[in-house]
Amino acid sequence: MNPSSAQRALVDSALALAVACAALALLLPPLANASLHSVMRNVAVGLVVTLAMLLHWAFLGLAARRMGLRVVPWVGLALLLFPVGGAAALILLVGLVQARQVQATALAR
């Protein structure tokens, strides 16, 4: 396991999730009037959300694989419990990366 490569994948996954959430915010009431009256904006928001979520799940699975964990349970958690599951999986994987780093530094001493 390379902690820095797993951390980079987790950061990328978090950024993709943030982009998806920002795109979804365009469909919420304060911005919905401008968004829903434009077909092009609806299509753009749909594409951004779709691509961002696919990237989020891909990077989440990549981080799990780089940590030596099974990919299916982590991506499954993010898929089944959408949208909270993606954030939960990110938080749990970041905690595991940090715990492994602490363990590695303790063994190195």
XYZ file of N, CA, C and O in Angstrom:
436
model
N 0.842 -1.186 0.000
C 0.000 0.000 0.000
C 0.879 1.239 0.000
O 1.805 1.357 0.779
N 0.576 2.133 -0.866
C 1.237 3.419 -0.891
C 0.242 4.448 -0.364
O -0.703 4.803 -1.065
N 0.433 4.929 0.885
C -0.562 5.834 1.473
C -0.772 7.097 0.658
O -1.888 7.593 0.564
N 0.281 7.615 0.055
C 0.102 8.869 -0.666
C -0.737 8.662 -1.922
O -1.540 9.524 -2.278
N -0.593 7.531 -2.597
C -1.418 7.299 -3.783
C -2.869 7.041 -3.388
O -3.788 7.461 -4.088
N -3.094 6.360 -2.266
C -4.457 6.154 -1.779
C -5.068 7.479 -1.348
O -6.245 7.743 -1.612
N -4.258 8.322 -0.703
C -4.766 9.630 -0.286
C -5.128 10.484 -1.491
O -6.142 11.182 -1.479
N -4.310 10.435 -2.534
C -4.621 11.205 -3.740
C -5.928 10.733 -4.360
O -6.746 11.542 -4.806
N -6.147 9.431 -4.389
C -7.396 8.906 -4.941
C -8.587 9.334 -4.083
O -9.656 9.662 -4.608
N -8.410 9.368 -2.763
C -9.489 9.811 -1.878
C -9.783 11.296 -2.056
O -10.947 11.716 -2.030
N -8.743 12.097 -2.235
C -8.946 13.532 -2.468
C -9.678 13.739 -3.790
O -10.612 14.547 -3.874
N -9.281 13.009 -4.818
C -9.959 13.111 -6.110
C -11.415 12.677 -5.999
O -12.306 13.293 -6.598
N -11.666 11.639 -5.227
C -13.030 11.174 -5.019
C -13.860 12.234 -4.298
O -15.017 12.480 -4.657
N -13.274 12.867 -3.300
C -13.979 13.915 -2.566
C -14.264 15.121 -3.462
O -15.344 15.722 -3.391
N -13.314 15.477 -4.311
C -13.537 16.601 -5.229
C -14.647 16.284 -6.221
O -15.489 17.145 -6.519
N -14.672 15.072 -6.726
C -15.737 14.676 -7.655
C -17.094 14.716 -6.961
O -18.086 15.167 -7.552
N -17.150 14.276 -5.705
C -18.401 14.333 -4.957
C -18.825 15.783 -4.722
O -20.012 16.111 -4.824
N -17.878 16.664 -4.442
C -18.196 18.081 -4.246
C -18.736 18.706 -5.535
O -19.680 19.509 -5.492
N -18.164 18.346 -6.665
C -18.653 18.865 -7.953
C -20.078 18.379 -8.205
O -20.939 19.146 -8.658
N -20.344 17.113 -7.913
C -21.695 16.580 -8.090
C -22.692 17.299 -7.192
O -23.797 17.645 -7.626
N -22.300 17.555 -5.958
C -23.189 18.264 -5.030
C -23.430 19.700 -5.485
O -24.548 20.217 -5.383
N -22.395 20.348 -5.998
C -22.550 21.715 -6.497
C -23.478 21.747 -7.707
O -24.313 22.651 -7.840
N -23.368 20.746 -8.573
C -24.261 20.685 -9.732
C -25.702 20.412 -9.298
O -26.642 20.997 -9.839
N -25.865 19.551 -8.312
C -27.211 19.276 -7.803
C -27.818 20.494 -7.124
O -29.034 20.662 -7.111
N -26.978 21.356 -6.576
C -27.475 22.569 -5.927
C -28.169 23.486 -6.930
O -29.030 24.281 -6.548
N -27.817 23.372 -8.208
C -28.487 24.179 -9.230
C -29.949 23.792 -9.402
O -30.731 24.539 -9.985
N -30.314 22.615 -8.916
C -31.692 22.165 -9.039
C -32.518 22.425 -7.785
O -33.708 22.107 -7.756
N -31.907 22.993 -6.766
C -32.627 23.304 -5.526
C -33.375 24.637 -5.673
O -33.035 25.456 -6.527
N -34.376 24.872 -4.837
C -35.265 26.023 -5.013
C -34.631 27.389 -5.288
O -35.114 28.077 -6.169
N -33.592 27.820 -4.624
C -33.120 29.166 -4.939
C -32.646 29.332 -6.392
O -32.802 30.379 -6.988
N -32.083 28.284 -6.965
C -31.565 28.373 -8.327
C -32.406 27.587 -9.330
O -32.094 27.563 -10.515
N -33.463 26.962 -8.875
C -34.244 26.067 -9.729
C -34.936 26.809 -10.866
O -35.045 26.276 -11.967
N -35.415 28.022 -10.625
C -36.132 28.743 -11.685
C -35.251 28.959 -12.905
O -35.681 28.748 -14.033
N -34.019 29.375 -12.684
C -33.111 29.609 -13.811
C -32.706 28.294 -14.460
O -32.547 28.214 -15.675
N -32.530 27.268 -13.645
C -32.058 25.982 -14.173
C -33.144 25.243 -14.943
O -32.883 24.668 -15.989
N -34.350 25.227 -14.427
C -35.397 24.389 -15.004
C -36.012 24.971 -16.268
O -36.682 24.265 -17.008
N -35.805 26.239 -16.534
C -36.372 26.845 -17.737
C -35.433 26.738 -18.932
O -35.801 27.115 -20.033
N -34.244 26.237 -18.733
C -33.281 26.117 -19.817
C -32.969 24.641 -20.057
O -32.440 23.958 -19.169
N -33.286 24.169 -21.246
C -33.027 22.770 -21.582
C -31.523 22.498 -21.585
O -31.068 21.466 -21.094
N -30.765 23.416 -22.129
C -29.310 23.234 -22.180
C -28.715 23.145 -20.780
O -27.812 22.342 -20.529
N -29.195 23.958 -19.877
C -28.690 23.921 -18.510
C -29.068 22.611 -17.828
O -28.283 22.036 -17.098
N -30.287 22.117 -18.085
C -30.689 20.820 -17.532
C -29.794 19.705 -18.033
O -29.374 18.835 -17.271
N -29.518 19.719 -19.324
C -28.647 18.692 -19.901
C -27.243 18.800 -19.316
O -26.628 17.792 -18.955
N -26.723 20.016 -19.196
C -25.382 20.220 -18.646
C -25.311 19.750 -17.193
O -24.353 19.064 -16.802
N -26.311 20.089 -16.406
C -26.327 19.665 -15.003
C -26.400 18.142 -14.918
O -25.685 17.516 -14.130
N -27.228 17.536 -15.740
C -27.330 16.079 -15.746
C -26.022 15.410 -16.121
O -25.615 14.422 -15.500
N -25.352 15.934 -17.137
C -24.065 15.372 -17.540
C -23.001 15.543 -16.459
O -22.222 14.625 -16.190
N -22.965 16.719 -15.852
C -21.971 16.970 -14.799
C -22.207 16.052 -13.610
O -21.258 15.456 -13.083
N -23.440 15.909 -13.189
C -23.747 15.027 -12.052
C -23.381 13.584 -12.387
O -22.750 12.892 -11.579
N -23.745 13.133 -13.577
C -23.447 11.757 -13.980
C -21.950 11.498 -14.014
O -21.454 10.521 -13.432
N -21.214 12.367 -14.683
C -19.770 12.181 -14.784
C -19.073 12.306 -13.437
O -18.169 11.523 -13.117
N -19.501 13.270 -12.629
C -18.870 13.459 -11.320
C -19.113 12.260 -10.410
O -18.207 11.819 -9.691
N -20.325 11.700 -10.436
C -20.601 10.552 -9.582
C -19.845 9.320 -10.058
O -19.342 8.543 -9.248
N -19.754 9.128 -11.368
C -18.970 8.006 -11.877
C -17.504 8.139 -11.475
O -16.860 7.157 -11.078
N -16.967 9.349 -11.573
C -15.581 9.573 -11.142
C -15.424 9.365 -9.641
O -14.424 8.805 -9.188
N -16.397 9.813 -8.866
C -16.351 9.623 -7.415
C -16.258 8.140 -7.077
O -15.412 7.716 -6.287
N -17.116 7.340 -7.696
C -17.119 5.901 -7.406
C -15.849 5.236 -7.913
O -15.314 4.339 -7.261
N -15.365 5.669 -9.062
C -14.135 5.076 -9.611
C -12.940 5.384 -8.708
O -12.136 4.495 -8.404
N -12.804 6.622 -8.271
C -11.685 6.980 -7.402
C -11.817 6.331 -6.026
O -10.817 5.978 -5.398
N -13.029 6.171 -5.555
C -13.248 5.492 -4.276
C -12.787 4.042 -4.370
O -12.083 3.538 -3.492
N -13.141 3.373 -5.450
C -12.694 1.992 -5.663
C -11.193 1.906 -5.847
O -10.542 0.983 -5.345
N -10.622 2.873 -6.541
C -9.174 2.906 -6.740
C -8.442 3.072 -5.412
O -7.433 2.407 -5.153
N -8.953 3.935 -4.555
C -8.337 4.127 -3.238
C -8.412 2.848 -2.412
O -7.437 2.470 -1.751
N -9.569 2.193 -2.447
C -9.711 0.940 -1.701
C -8.724 -0.105 -2.217
O -8.076 -0.800 -1.429
N -8.599 -0.207 -3.537
C -7.663 -1.186 -4.106
C -6.222 -0.848 -3.744
O -5.431 -1.735 -3.425
N -5.867 0.425 -3.768
C -4.496 0.818 -3.416
C -4.190 0.563 -1.948
O -3.032 0.430 -1.572
N -5.236 0.494 -1.124
C -5.042 0.200 0.295
C -5.062 -1.298 0.560
O -4.913 -1.727 1.699
N -5.282 -2.082 -0.477
C -5.333 -3.533 -0.307
C -6.671 -4.027 0.193
O -6.776 -5.145 0.691
N -7.703 -3.226 0.066
C -9.049 -3.615 0.489
C -9.856 -4.053 -0.713
O -9.516 -3.749 -1.853
N -10.954 -4.736 -0.459
C -11.835 -5.142 -1.548
C -12.617 -3.931 -2.046
O -13.090 -3.113 -1.253
N -12.765 -3.833 -3.330
C -13.391 -2.670 -3.953
C -14.912 -2.720 -3.855
O -15.555 -1.712 -3.547
N -15.494 -3.881 -4.084
C -16.948 -4.001 -4.187
C -17.679 -3.519 -2.928
O -18.662 -2.774 -3.042
N -17.257 -3.887 -1.717
C -18.002 -3.391 -0.546
C -17.963 -1.871 -0.397
O -18.960 -1.262 -0.009
N -16.845 -1.263 -0.717
C -16.731 0.189 -0.546
C -17.540 0.944 -1.583
O -18.238 1.902 -1.252
N -17.460 0.506 -2.824
C -18.256 1.161 -3.862
C -19.736 0.817 -3.659
O -20.605 1.662 -3.863
N -20.010 -0.391 -3.216
C -21.389 -0.764 -2.909
C -21.982 0.091 -1.804
O -23.152 0.482 -1.875
N -21.180 0.385 -0.790
C -21.639 1.271 0.284
C -22.004 2.636 -0.278
O -23.047 3.202 0.056
N -21.157 3.156 -1.150
C -21.408 4.472 -1.744
C -22.642 4.447 -2.649
O -23.402 5.411 -2.697
N -22.839 3.346 -3.371
C -23.980 3.246 -4.284
C -25.297 3.030 -3.545
O -26.293 3.692 -3.837
N -25.312 2.097 -2.619
C -26.560 1.753 -1.943
C -27.059 2.846 -1.008
O -28.254 3.025 -0.842
N -26.149 3.552 -0.398
C -26.539 4.579 0.559
C -26.365 5.986 -0.008
O -26.115 6.936 0.732
N -26.463 6.119 -1.328
C -26.296 7.405 -1.993
C -27.254 8.426 -1.405
O -28.405 8.109 -1.176
N -26.872 9.625 -1.152
C -25.577 10.276 -1.283
C -24.729 10.218 -0.019
O -23.552 10.498 -0.049
N -25.337 9.838 1.078
C -24.607 9.823 2.346
C -23.549 8.721 2.371
O -22.494 8.873 2.982
N -23.797 7.634 1.662
C -22.865 6.507 1.655
C -21.519 6.854 1.060
O -20.485 6.355 1.504
N -21.505 7.703 0.050
C -20.236 8.130 -0.545
C -19.389 8.907 0.449
O -18.184 8.671 0.565
N -20.022 9.804 1.160
C -19.298 10.569 2.182
C -18.853 9.656 3.320
O -17.732 9.784 3.821
N -19.709 8.711 3.709
C -19.344 7.780 4.781
C -18.163 6.912 4.376
O -17.234 6.696 5.158
N -18.184 6.420 3.144
C -17.074 5.598 2.665
C -15.784 6.411 2.621
O -14.718 5.912 2.992
N -15.879 7.660 2.185
C -14.698 8.530 2.169
C -14.137 8.721 3.572
O -12.930 8.611 3.792
N -15.005 9.008 4.517
C -14.562 9.246 5.896
C -13.903 7.996 6.470
O -12.836 8.070 7.101
N -14.515 6.840 6.251
C -13.954 5.596 6.772
C -12.607 5.267 6.127
O -11.666 4.858 6.813
N -12.496 5.449 4.818
C -11.228 5.151 4.143
C -10.128 6.124 4.554
O -8.979 5.719 4.713
N -10.460 7.394 4.739
C -9.457 8.359 5.205
C -8.985 7.975 6.609
O -7.792 8.032 6.916
N -9.910 7.552 7.456
C -9.528 7.092 8.794
C -8.612 5.887 8.744
O -7.647 5.790 9.509
N -8.885 4.962 7.823
C -8.015 3.790 7.678
C -6.626 4.173 7.174
O -5.619 3.627 7.630
N -6.564 5.103 6.235
C -5.256 5.557 5.729
C -4.456 6.193 6.852
O -3.263 5.907 7.028
N -5.103 7.043 7.638
C -4.401 7.701 8.735
C -3.963 6.707 9.799
O -2.864 6.812 10.343
N -4.795 5.740 10.098
C -4.424 4.718 11.089
C -3.234 3.901 10.613
O -2.329 3.593 11.394
N -3.217 3.587 9.327
C -2.085 2.821 8.787
C -0.808 3.658 8.776
O 0.280 3.121 8.970
N -0.932 4.950 8.552
C 0.247 5.812 8.592
C 0.805 5.894 10.003
O 2.016 5.851 10.210
N -0.076 6.000 10.988
C 0.368 6.044 12.388
C 1.036 4.727 12.754
O 2.077 4.707 13.414
N 0.461 3.628 12.300
C 1.039 2.322 12.573
C 2.426 2.192 11.926
O 3.356 1.668 12.531
N 2.551 2.670 10.701
C 3.827 2.577 9.994
C 4.897 3.427 10.669
O 6.053 3.001 10.788
N 4.536 4.607 11.142
C 5.525 5.438 11.819
C 5.893 4.855 13.187
O 7.026 4.980 13.625
N 4.933 4.218 13.846
C 5.237 3.597 15.133
C 6.174 2.405 14.958
O 7.064 2.172 15.782
N 5.998 1.658 13.881
C 6.887 0.527 13.615
C 8.267 0.973 13.161
O 9.247 0.264 13.395
N 8.321 2.137 12.521
C 9.597 2.636 12.026
C 10.492 3.132 13.163
O 11.712 3.195 13.021
N 9.903 3.454 14.283
C 10.699 3.978 15.411
C 11.380 2.902 16.110
O 11.674 2.048 16.490
